[in-house]
Coordinates of C-alpha atoms in Angstrom, one line a residue:
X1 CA 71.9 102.6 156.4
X2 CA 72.1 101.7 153.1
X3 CA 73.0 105.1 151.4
X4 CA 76.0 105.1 154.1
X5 CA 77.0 101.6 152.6
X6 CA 76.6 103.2 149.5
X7 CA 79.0 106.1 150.2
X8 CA 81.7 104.4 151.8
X9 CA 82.0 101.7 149.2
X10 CA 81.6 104.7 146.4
X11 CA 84.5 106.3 148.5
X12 CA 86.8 103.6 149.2
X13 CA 86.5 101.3 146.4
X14 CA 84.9 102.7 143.2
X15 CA 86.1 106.2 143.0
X16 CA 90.0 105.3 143.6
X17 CA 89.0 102.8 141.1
X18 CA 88.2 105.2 138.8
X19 CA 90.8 107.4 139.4
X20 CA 93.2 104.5 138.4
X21 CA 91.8 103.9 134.9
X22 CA 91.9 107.8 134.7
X23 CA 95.5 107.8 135.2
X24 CA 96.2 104.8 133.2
X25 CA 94.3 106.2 130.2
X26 CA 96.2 109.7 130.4
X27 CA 99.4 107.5 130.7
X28 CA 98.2 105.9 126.7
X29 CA 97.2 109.8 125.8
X30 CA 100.9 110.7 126.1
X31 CA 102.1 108.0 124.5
X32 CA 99.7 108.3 121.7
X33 CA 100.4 111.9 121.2
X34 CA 104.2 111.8 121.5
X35 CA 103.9 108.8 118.6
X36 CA 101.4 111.1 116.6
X37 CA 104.1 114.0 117.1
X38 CA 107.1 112.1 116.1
X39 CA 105.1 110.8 112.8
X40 CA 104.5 114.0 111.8
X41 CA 107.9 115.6 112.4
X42 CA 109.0 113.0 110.3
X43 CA 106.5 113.8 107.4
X44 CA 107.2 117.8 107.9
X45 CA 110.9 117.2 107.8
X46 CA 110.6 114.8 104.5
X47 CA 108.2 118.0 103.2
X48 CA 110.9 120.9 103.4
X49 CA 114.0 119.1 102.9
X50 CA 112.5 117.4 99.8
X51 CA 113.7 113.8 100.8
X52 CA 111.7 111.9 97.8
X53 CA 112.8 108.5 97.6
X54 CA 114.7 109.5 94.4
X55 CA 116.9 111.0 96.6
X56 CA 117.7 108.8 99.0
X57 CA 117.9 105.7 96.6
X58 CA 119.4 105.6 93.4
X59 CA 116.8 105.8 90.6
X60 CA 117.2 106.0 87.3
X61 CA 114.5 105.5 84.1
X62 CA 114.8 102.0 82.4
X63 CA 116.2 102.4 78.8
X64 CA 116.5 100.0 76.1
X65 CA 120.0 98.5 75.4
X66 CA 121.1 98.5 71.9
X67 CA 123.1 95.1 72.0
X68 CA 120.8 93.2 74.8
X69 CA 117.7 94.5 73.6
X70 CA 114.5 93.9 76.4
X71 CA 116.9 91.8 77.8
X72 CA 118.3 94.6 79.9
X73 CA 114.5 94.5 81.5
X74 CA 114.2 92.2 84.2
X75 CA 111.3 89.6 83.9
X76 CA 108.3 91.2 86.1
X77 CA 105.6 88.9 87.5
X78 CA 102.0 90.5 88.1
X79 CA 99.7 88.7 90.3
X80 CA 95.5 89.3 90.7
X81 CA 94.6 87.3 93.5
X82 CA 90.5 87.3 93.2
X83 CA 87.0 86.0 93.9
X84 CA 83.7 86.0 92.4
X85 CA 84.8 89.6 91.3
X86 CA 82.1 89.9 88.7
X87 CA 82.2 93.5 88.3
X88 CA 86.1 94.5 88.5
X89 CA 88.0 91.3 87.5
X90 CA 88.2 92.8 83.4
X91 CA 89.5 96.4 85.0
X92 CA 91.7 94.8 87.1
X93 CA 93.0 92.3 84.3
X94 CA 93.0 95.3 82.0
X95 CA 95.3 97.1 84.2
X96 CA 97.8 94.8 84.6
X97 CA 98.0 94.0 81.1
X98 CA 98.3 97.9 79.9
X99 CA 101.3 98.3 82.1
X100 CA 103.9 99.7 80.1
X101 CA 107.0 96.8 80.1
X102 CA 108.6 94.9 77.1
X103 CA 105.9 91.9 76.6
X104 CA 108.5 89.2 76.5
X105 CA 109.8 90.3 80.2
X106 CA 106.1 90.3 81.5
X107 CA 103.7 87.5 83.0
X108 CA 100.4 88.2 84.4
X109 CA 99.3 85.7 87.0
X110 CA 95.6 85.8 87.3
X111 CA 94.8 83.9 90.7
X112 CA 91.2 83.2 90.6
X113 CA 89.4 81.7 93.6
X114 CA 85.9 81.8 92.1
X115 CA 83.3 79.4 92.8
X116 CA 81.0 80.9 90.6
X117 CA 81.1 78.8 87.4
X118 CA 79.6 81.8 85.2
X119 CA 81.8 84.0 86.4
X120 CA 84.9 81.7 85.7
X121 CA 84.0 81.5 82.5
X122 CA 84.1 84.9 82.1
X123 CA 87.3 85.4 83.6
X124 CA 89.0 82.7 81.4
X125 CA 87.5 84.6 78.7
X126 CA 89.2 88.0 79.2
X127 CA 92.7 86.0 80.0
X128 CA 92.1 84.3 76.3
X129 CA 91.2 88.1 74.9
X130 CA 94.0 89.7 76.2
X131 CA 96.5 86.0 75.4
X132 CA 95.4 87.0 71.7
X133 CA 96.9 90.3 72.0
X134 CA 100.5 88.9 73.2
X135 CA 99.9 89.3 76.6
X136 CA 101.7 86.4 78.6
X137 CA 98.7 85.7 80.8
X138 CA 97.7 83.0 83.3
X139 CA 94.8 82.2 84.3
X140 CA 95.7 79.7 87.9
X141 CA 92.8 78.1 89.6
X142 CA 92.6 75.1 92.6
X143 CA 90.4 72.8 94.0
X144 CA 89.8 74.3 97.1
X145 CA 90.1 77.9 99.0
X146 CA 92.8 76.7 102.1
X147 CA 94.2 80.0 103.2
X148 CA 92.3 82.5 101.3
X149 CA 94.0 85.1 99.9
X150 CA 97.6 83.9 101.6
X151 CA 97.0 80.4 99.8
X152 CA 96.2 81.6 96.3
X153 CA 99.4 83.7 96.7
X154 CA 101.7 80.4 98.0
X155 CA 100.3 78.1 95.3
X156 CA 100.8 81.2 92.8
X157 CA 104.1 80.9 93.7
X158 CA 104.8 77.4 92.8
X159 CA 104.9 77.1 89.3
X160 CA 107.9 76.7 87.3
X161 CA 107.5 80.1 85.3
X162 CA 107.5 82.0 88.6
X163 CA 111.1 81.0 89.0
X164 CA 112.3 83.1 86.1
X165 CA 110.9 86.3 87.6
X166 CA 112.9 88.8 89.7
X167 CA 110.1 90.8 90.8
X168 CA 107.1 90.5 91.6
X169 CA 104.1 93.5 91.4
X170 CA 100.6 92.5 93.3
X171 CA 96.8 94.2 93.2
X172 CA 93.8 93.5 94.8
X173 CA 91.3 93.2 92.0
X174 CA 89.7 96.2 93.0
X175 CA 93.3 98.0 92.0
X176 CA 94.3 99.8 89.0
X177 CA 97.2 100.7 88.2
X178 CA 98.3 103.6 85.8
X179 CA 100.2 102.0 82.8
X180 CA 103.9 103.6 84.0
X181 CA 103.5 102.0 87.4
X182 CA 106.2 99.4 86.7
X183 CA 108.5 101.8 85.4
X184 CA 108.3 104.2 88.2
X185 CA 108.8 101.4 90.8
X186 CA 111.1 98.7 89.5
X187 CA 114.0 100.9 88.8
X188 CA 114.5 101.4 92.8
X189 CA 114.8 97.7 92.9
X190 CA 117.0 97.5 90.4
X191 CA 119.4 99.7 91.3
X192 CA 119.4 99.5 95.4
X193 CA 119.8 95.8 95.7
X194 CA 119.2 96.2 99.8
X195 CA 115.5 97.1 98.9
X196 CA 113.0 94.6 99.7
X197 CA 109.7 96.3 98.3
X198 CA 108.4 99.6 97.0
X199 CA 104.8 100.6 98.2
X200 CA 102.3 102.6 96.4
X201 CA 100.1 105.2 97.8
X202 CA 96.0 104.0 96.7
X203 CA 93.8 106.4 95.0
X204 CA 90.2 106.5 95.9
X205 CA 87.8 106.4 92.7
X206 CA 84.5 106.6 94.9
X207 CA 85.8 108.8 97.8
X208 CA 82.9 111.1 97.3
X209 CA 80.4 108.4 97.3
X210 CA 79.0 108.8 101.0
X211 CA 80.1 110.1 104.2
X212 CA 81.3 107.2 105.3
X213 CA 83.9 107.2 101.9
X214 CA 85.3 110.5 103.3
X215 CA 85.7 109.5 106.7
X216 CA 87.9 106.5 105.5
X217 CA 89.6 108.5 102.9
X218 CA 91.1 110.9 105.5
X219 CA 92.1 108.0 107.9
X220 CA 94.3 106.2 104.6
X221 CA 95.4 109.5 103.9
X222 CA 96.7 109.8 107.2
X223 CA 97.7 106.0 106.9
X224 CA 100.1 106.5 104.3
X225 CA 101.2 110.4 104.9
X226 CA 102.2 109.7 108.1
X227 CA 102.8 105.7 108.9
X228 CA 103.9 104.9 106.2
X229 CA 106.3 107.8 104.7
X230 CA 107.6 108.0 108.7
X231 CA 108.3 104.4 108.5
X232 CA 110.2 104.7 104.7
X233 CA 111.7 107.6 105.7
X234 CA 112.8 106.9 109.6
X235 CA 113.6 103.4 109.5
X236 CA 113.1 102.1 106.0
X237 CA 110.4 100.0 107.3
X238 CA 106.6 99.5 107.0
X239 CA 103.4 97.3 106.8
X240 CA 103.2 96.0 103.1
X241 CA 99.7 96.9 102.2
X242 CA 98.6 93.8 101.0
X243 CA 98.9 95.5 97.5
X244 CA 100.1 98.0 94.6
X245 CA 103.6 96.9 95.8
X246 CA 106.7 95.2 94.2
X247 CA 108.7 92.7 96.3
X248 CA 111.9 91.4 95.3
X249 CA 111.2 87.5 94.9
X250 CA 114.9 86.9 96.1
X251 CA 113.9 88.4 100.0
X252 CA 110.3 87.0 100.2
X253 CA 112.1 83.5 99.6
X254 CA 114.6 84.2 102.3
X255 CA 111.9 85.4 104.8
X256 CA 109.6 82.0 104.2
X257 CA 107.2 83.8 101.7
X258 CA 103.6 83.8 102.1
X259 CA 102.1 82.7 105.4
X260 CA 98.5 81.9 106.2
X261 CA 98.8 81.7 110.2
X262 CA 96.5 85.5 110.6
X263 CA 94.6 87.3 108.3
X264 CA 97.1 89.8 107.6
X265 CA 99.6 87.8 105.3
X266 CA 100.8 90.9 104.0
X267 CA 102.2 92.4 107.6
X268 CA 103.2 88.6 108.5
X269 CA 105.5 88.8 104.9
X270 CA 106.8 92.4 105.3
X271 CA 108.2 91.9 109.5
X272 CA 109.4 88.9 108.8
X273 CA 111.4 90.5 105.9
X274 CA 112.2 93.6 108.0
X275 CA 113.8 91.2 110.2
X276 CA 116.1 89.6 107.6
X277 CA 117.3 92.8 107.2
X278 CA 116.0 94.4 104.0
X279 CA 114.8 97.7 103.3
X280 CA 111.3 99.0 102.2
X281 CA 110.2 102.3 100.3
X282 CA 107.1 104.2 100.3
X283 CA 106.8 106.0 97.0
X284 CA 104.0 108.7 97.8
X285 CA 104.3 110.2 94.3
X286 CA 102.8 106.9 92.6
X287 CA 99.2 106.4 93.7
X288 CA 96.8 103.3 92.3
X289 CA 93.4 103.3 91.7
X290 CA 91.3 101.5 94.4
X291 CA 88.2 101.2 95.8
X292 CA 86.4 102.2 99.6
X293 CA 83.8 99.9 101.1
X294 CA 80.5 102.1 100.9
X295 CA 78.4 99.7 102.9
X296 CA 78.7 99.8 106.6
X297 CA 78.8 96.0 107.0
X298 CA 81.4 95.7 104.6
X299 CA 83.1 98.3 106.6
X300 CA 82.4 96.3 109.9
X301 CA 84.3 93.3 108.5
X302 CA 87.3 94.8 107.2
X303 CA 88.1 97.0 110.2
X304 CA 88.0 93.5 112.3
X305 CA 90.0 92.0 110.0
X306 CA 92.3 95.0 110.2
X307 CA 92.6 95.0 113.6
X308 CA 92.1 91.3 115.0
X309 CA 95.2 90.5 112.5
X310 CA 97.5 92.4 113.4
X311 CA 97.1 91.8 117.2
X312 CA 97.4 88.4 116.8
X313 CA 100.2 89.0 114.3
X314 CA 102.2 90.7 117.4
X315 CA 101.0 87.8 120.2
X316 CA 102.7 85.3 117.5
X317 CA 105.5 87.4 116.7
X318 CA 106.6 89.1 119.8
X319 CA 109.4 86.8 120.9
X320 CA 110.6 86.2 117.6
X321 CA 111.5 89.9 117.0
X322 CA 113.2 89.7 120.5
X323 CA 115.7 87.0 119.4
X324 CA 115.9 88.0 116.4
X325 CA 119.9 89.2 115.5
X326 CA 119.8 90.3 112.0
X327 CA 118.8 93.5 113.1
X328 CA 119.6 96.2 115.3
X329 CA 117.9 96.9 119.1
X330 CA 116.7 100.3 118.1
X331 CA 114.6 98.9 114.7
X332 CA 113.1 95.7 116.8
X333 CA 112.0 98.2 119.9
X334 CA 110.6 100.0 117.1
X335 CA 108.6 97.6 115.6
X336 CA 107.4 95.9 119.1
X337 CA 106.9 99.4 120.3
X338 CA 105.9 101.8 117.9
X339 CA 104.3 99.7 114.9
X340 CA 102.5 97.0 117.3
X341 CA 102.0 98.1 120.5
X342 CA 100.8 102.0 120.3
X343 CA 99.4 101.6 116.6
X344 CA 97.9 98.1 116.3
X345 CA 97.0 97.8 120.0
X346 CA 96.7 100.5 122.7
X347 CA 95.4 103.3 120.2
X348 CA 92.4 101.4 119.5
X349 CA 91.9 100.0 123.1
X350 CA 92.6 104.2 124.3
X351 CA 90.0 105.9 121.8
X352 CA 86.9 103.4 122.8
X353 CA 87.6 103.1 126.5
X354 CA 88.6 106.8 127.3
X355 CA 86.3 109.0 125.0
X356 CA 83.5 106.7 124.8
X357 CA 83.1 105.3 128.8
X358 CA 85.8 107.0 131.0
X359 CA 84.8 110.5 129.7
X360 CA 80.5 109.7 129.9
X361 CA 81.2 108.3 132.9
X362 CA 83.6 111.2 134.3
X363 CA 79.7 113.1 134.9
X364 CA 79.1 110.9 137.7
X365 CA 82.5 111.2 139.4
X366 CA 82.9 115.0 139.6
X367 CA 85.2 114.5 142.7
X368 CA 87.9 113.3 139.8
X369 CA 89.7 115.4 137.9
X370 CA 90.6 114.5 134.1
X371 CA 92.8 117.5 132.9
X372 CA 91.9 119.9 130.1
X373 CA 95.4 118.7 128.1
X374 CA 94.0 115.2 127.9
X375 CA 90.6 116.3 126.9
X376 CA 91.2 119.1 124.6
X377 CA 94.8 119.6 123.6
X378 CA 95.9 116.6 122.7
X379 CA 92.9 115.4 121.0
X380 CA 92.7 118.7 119.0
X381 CA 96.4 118.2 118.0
X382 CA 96.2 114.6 117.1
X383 CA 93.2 115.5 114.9
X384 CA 94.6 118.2 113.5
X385 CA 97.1 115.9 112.4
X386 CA 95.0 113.5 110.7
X387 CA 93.2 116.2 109.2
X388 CA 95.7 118.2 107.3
X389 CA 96.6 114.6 105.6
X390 CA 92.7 115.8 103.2
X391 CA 92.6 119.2 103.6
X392 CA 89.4 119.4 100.9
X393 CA 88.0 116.8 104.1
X394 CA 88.7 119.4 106.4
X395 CA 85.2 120.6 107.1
X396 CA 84.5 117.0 108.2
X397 CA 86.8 116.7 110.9
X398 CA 84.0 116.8 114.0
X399 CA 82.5 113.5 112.2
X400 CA 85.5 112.1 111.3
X401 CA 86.1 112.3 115.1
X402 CA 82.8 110.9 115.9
X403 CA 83.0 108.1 113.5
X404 CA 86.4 106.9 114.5
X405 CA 84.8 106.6 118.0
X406 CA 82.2 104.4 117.1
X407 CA 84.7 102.1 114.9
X408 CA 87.0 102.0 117.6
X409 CA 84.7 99.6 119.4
X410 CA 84.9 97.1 117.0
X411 CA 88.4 97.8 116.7
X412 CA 88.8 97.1 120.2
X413 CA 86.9 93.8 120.2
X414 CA 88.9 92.7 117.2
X415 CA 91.7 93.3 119.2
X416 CA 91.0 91.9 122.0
X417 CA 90.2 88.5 120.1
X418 CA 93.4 88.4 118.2
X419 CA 95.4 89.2 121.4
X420 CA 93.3 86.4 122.9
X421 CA 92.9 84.1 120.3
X422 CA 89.4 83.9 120.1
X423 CA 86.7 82.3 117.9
X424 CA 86.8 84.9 115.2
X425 CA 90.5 85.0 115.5
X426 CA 90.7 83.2 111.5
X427 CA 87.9 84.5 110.6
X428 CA 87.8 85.6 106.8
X429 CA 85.5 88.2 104.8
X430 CA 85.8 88.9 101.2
X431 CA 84.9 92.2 100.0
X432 CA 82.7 91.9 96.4
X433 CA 83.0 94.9 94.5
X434 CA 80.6 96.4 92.5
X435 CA 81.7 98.6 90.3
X436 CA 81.4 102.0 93.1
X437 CA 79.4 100.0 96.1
X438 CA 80.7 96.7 97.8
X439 CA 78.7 93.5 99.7
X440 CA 80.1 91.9 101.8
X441 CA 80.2 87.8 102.4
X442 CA 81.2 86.0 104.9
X443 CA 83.4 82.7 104.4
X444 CA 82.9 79.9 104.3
X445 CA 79.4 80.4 105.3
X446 CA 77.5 83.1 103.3
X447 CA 74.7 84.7 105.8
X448 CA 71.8 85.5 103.9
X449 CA 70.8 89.7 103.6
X450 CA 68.7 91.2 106.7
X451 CA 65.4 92.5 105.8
X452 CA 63.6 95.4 107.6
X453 CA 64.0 98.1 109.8
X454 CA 64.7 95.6 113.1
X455 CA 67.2 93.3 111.3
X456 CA 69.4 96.3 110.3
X457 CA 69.6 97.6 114.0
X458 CA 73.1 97.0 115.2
X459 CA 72.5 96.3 119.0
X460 CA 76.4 96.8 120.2
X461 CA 76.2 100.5 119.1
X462 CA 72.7 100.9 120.2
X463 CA 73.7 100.0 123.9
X464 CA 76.7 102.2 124.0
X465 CA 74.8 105.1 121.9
X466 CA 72.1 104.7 124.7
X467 CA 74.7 104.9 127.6
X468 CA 76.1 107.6 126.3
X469 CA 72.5 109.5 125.9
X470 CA 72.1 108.9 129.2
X471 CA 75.9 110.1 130.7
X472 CA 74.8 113.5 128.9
X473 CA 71.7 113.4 130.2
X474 CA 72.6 113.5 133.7
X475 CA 76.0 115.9 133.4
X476 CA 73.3 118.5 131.4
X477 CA 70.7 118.5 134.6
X478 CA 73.3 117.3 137.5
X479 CA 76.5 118.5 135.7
X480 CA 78.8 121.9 136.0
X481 CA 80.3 121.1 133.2
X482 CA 79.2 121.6 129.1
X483 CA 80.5 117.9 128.6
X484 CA 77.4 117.1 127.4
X485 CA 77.5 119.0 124.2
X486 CA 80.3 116.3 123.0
X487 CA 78.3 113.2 124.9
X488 CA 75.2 114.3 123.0
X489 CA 77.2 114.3 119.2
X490 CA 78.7 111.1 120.2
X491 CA 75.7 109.5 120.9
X492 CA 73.8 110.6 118.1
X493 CA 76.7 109.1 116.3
X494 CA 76.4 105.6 117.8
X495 CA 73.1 105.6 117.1
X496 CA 73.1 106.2 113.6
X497 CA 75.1 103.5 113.3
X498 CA 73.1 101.5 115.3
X499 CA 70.4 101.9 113.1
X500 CA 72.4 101.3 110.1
X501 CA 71.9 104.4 108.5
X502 CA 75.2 105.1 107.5
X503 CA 77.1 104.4 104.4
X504 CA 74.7 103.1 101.1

């Protein structure tokens, strides 16, 4: 009696409902691929047609005039937002203040957030060294930390001597940027007034450091390669990085300027600029200096941040793009469509659900068919693409695939939460960088550091590792299939990670 109960409700309820997430998840494959496809047309077009930016905007070196001297260079504002950056604050400081520009058309704005008292003093101390060498350098602190980075940023903006800048150039303190930066970028402002901002590629100084380095070294590659050079390219637009850009002060005025409403001020800034109608340029020939996060906790936090922001970011923003009438219909369906909806939302809620439950869970459903094309094909083609963006990466690929799997999960709850609104919606981690490795704290309470083999397990990707251990279990003994060999990898992969053996 009860295996007949079993078999009718398993017939009549939970195999059409599988059957329905199949479909709806080979619905978000296609639209996933075609977006991947159409990226990459974009890049290889840009590739053999040579469309540099120099070539589509005017550009031209900055000379000194005889008769106006450095007055023919506009007056450049370079701001450091930091905190408690005890190991990179004088690199970053030093940077900023080796970047080749007449001294007199030059402020650096050092925005420091620290709480640390010894390590304020040392930052005030390597503003005062570099003062002493005519550097016009400012060392801006307040009394409390409202807004994080996106506050520093809006109170850095108040002060009277920010007025008589044009531009305005920003780095993490974990950026560096080569000394001919500014006069590689500015020059596009200068002489395409409908530009906005100019975007730098980043550099990775401790790519090699672990495997977990590489893995995120070919997803940025593949960040800026295709997203972002598409974007430039396509439709002049993009998600501002947060840093090693220039903005023209003139539009981040006219769009509200900073924002501290998610924890992506810098994609809040650049789509409500997009909006106002200004352009933006990915310059993929200028590349900064920048660090990885090597510890997997670190990494944890950042791709919450990362993802949570952005969905939240498009749940604030939705209707505003609709009604918006500066631009046309074609840029806002692409920025609903194309950069929120398939990049920021359903890619991340596709990769977890389909290739870490539907596909484990597929053994137990052999009466439903999940076609080779969805499985194989377009996987294969969308990692291809990713891949080619590091080709020295390129033996990596199979753990790049895996690892993007397992990150996806927290990519997906961090979506989820910012589409939602949920507790962790503001929530805030600052990335410490020392010198090659990173810690990470969480604000405003500091957790202390887990000791022992037990508090490092990490129990979400324990549980799903385990799941999966057991799907390929079952499809190797029950199974007609070789499905297993992938559930197997992916498992191990989860549960590395869920021992925290992964990164340093």
């Amino acid at each position: 009696m009860k295996t007949m109960w079993w078999r009718d409700m398993r017939s009549l309820l939970i195999v059409p409902m599988f059957k329905c997430l199949v479909a709806i998840c080979l619905v978000i494959s296609l639209l996933v691929f075609v977006e991947s496809l159409y990226m990459n047309i974009v890049v290889i077009y840009v590739k053999l047609c040579k469309r540099k930016p120099e070539k589509i905007y005017k550009w031209e070196a900055m000379q000194e005039d005889l008769e106006l001297g450095n007055q023919n260079f506009p007056m450049v504002l370079v701001q450091i937002p930091m905190y408690n950056e005890r190991e990179v604050f004088k690199l970053s400081i030093g940077a900023a203040c080796r970047l080749i520009w007449p001294l007199d058309r030059l402020i650096v704005q050092v925005l420091d957030d620290s709480t640390d008292p010894t390590i304020m003093e040392m930052v005030s101390t390597e503003c005062g060294k570099w003062a002493t060498k005519g550097i016009n350098i400012k060392c801006e602190r307040r009394d409390n930390r409202n807004g994080y980075k996106a506050g520093a940023l809006k109170q850095g903006m108040r002060h009277s001597y920010v007025k008589t800048c044009t531009y305005i150039a920003i780095f993490d303190a974990d950026f560096q940027p080569e000394p001919d930066y500014l006069e590689r970028t500015v020059p596009f402002l200068i002489h395409n007034p409908e530009l906005a901002l100019v975007q730098a590629r980043w550099k990775f100084v401790n790519a090699k450091k672990c495997l977990m380095t590489r893995m995120q070294e070919m997803s940025l590659n593949y960040h800026f390669t295709a997203e972002q050079e598409s974007g430039s390219t396509r439709h002049a637009f993009f998600g501002f990085n947060g840093t090693a850009g220039v903005w023209r002060l003139a539009a981040m005025e006219e769009a509200g300027g900073w924002k501290d409403r998610t924890t992506v001020e810098d994609m809040d800034l650049a789509v409500r600029v997009g909006l106002h109608g200004w352009k933006f340029v990915f310059v993929n020939d200028v590349s900064v200096k920048s660090e990885l996060p090597s510890q997997f906790k670190a990494f944890r936090f950042q791709q919450h941040r990362w993802s949570c922001g952005p969905a939240n970011l498009f749940r604030k923003m939705t209707m505003e793009i609709i009604r918006n009438k500066r631009v046309t219909i074609w840029k806002k369906l692409y920025v609903i469509y194309s950069f929120f909806f398939v990049r920021k939302i359903i890619v991340h809620f596709f990769t977890f659900f389909f290739y870490c439950f539907i596909l484990p869970t597929s053994v137990f459903f052999p009466e439903v068919n999940i076609p080779t094309w969805s499985t194989v094909y377009f996987p294969f083609m969308i990692t291809l693409f990713n891949a080619i963006a590091t080709p020295r990466s390129f033996y990596l690929v199979i753990f790049w695939v895996l690892f993007e799997n397992v990150m996806a999960m927290h990519r997906t709850k961090g979506t989820f939460i910012g589409l939602l609104e949920g507790g962790r919606v503001n929530e805030w981690v600052v990335t410490e960088k020392l010198g090659d490795a990173l810690e990470t704290k969480l604000l405003p309470q500091v957790r202390k550091p887990r000791n022992g083999f037990l508090e490092r397990i990490n129990s979400k990707e324990m549980m799903v590792g385990i799941y999966i251990l057991c799907c390929a279990s079952y499809n190797l003994v029950f199974g007609k299939t070789v499905l297993y060999i992938y559930l197997y990898m992916q498992a191990l992969a989860f549960i590395i990670a869920g021992i925290g053996f992964i990164g340093t």
